[in-house]
PDB file of C-alpha atoms in Angstrom:
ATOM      1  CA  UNK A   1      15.506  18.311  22.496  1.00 71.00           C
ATOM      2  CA  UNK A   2      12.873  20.679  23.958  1.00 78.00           C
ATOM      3  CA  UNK A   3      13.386  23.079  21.345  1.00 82.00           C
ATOM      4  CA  UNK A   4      12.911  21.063  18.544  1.00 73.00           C
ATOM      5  CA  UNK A   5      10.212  18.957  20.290  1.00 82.00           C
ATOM      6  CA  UNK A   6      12.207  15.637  19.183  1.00 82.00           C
ATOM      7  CA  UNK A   7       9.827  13.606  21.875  1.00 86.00           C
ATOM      8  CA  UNK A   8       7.056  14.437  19.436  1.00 89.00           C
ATOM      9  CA  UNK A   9       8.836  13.634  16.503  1.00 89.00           C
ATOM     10  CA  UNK A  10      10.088  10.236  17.905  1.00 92.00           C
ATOM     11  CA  UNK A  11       6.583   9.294  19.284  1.00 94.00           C
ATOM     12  CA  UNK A  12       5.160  10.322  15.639  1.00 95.00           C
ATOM     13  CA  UNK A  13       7.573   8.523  13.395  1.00 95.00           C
ATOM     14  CA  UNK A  14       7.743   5.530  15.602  1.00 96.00           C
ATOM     15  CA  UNK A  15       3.863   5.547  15.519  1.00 96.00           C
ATOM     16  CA  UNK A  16       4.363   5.849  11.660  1.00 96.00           C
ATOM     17  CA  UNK A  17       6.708   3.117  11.376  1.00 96.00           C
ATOM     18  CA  UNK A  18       4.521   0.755  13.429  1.00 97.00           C
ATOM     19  CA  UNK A  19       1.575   1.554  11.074  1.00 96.00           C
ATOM     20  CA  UNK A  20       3.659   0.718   7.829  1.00 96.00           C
ATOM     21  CA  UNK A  21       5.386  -2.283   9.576  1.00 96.00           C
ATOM     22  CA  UNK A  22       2.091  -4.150  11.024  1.00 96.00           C
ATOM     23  CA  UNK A  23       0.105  -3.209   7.207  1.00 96.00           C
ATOM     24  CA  UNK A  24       2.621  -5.989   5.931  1.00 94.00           C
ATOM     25  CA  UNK A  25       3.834  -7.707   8.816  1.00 95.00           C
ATOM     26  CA  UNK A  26       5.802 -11.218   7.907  1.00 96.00           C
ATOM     27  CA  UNK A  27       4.361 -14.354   9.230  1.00 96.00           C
ATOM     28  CA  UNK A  28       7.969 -14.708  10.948  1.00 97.00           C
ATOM     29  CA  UNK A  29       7.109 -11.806  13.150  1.00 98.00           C
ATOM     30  CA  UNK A  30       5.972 -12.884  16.722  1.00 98.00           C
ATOM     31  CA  UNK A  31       5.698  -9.366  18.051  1.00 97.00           C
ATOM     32  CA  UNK A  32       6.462  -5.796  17.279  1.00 97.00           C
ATOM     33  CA  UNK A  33       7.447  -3.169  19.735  1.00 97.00           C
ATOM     34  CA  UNK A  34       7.718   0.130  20.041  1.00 95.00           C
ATOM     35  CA  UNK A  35       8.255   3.046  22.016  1.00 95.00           C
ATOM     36  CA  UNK A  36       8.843   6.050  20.134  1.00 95.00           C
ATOM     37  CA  UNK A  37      11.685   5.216  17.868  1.00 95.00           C
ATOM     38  CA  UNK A  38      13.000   2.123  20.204  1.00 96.00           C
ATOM     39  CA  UNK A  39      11.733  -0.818  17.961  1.00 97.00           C
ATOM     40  CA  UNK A  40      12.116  -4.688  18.922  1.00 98.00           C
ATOM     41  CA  UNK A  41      10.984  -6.935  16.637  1.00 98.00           C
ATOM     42  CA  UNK A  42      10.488 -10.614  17.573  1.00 98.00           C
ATOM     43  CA  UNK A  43      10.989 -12.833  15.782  1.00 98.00           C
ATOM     44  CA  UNK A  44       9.768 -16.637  15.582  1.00 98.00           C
ATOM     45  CA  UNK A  45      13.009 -17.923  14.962  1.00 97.00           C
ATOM     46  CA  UNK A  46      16.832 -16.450  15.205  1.00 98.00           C
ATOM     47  CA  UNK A  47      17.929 -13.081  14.465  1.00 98.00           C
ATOM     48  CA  UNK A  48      21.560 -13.324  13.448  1.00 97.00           C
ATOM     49  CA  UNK A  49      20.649 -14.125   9.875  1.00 97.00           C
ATOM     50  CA  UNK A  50      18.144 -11.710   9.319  1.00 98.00           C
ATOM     51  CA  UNK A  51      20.324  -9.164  11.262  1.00 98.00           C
ATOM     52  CA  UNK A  52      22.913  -9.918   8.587  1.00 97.00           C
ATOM     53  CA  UNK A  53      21.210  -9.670   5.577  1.00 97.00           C
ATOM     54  CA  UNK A  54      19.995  -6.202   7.122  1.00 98.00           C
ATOM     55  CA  UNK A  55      23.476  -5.363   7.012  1.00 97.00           C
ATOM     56  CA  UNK A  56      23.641  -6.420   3.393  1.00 97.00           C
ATOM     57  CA  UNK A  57      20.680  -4.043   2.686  1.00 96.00           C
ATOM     58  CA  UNK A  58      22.396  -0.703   4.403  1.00 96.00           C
ATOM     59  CA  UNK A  59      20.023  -1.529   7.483  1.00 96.00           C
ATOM     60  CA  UNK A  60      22.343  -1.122  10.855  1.00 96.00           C
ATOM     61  CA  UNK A  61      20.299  -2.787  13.373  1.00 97.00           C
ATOM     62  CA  UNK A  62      20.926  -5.473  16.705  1.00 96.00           C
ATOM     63  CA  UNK A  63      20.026  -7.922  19.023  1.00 97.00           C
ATOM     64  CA  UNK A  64      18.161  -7.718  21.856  1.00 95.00           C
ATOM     65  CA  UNK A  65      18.263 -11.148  23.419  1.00 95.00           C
ATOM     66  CA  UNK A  66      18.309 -14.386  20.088  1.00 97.00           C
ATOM     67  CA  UNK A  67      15.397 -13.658  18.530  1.00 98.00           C
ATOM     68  CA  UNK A  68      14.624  -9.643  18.412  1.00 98.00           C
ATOM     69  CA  UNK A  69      15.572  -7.349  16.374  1.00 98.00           C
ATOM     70  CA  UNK A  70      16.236  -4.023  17.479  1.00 98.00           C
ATOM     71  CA  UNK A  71      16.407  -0.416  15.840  1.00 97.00           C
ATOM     72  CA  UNK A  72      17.076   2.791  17.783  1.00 95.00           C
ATOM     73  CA  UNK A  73      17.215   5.329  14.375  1.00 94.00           C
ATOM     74  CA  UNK A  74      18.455   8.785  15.225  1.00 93.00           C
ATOM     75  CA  UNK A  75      15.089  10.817  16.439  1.00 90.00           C
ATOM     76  CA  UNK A  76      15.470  13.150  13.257  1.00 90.00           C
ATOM     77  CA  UNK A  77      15.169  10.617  10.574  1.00 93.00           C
ATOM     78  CA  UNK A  78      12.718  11.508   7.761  1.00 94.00           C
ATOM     79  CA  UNK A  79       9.984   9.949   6.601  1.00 95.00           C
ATOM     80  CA  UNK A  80      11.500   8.852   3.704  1.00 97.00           C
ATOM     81  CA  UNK A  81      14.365   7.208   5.519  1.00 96.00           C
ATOM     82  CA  UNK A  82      11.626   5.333   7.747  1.00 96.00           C
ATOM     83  CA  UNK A  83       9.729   4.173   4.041  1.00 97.00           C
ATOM     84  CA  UNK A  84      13.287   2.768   2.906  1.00 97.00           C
ATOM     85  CA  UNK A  85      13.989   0.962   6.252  1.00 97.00           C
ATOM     86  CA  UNK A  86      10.362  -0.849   6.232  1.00 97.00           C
ATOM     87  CA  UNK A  87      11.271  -1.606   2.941  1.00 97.00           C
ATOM     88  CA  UNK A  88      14.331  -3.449   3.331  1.00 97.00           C
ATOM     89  CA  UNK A  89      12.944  -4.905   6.537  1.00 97.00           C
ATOM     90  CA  UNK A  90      10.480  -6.318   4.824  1.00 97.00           C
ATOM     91  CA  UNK A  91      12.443  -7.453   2.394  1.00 96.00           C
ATOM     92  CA  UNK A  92      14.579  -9.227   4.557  1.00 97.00           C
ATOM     93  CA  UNK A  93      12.019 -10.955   6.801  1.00 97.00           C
ATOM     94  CA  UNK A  94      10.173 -12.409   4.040  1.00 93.00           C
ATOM     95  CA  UNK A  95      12.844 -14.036   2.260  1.00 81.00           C
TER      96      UNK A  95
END
């Protein structure tokens, strides 16, 4: 971890993924949460179906209590990999 400084790279991409998340942020969204690349995001209403249809996408994520949404992506994930996931999240939630 030290030697390839993933605590900067988590901190950075989860900052990044905030950034894109909150520029379009669904009117379903109570609440977004981060540190580093631990992401909640609460919801105004129930997870499970929106957790499902993440599924559906190709998006692997879980609960964190009825009405969060949580992602823990591997600390090396590329940018382009965070651009998809926002994508289908947003997707998703706005459906």
């Amino acid at each position: 971890m030290q030697e390839h400084k993933l605590d900067d790279q988590a901190r950075k991409m989860g900052d990044y993924f905030a950034k894109l998340f909150r520029a379009n942020q669904p009117a379903r969204v109570r609440e977004l949460r981060q540190i580093g690349l631990m992401i909640g995001i609460e919801l105004k209403e129930k997870a499970t179906p929106y957790l499902m249809a993440l599924m559906e996408e190709g998006v692997l994520a879980l609960s964190a209590g009825p009405t969060v949404i949580r992602l823990l992506p591997p600390l090396t994930i590329a940018r382009d990999e965070l651009d998809l996931v926002v994508s289908k999240l947003l997707k998703v939630l706005a459906a």
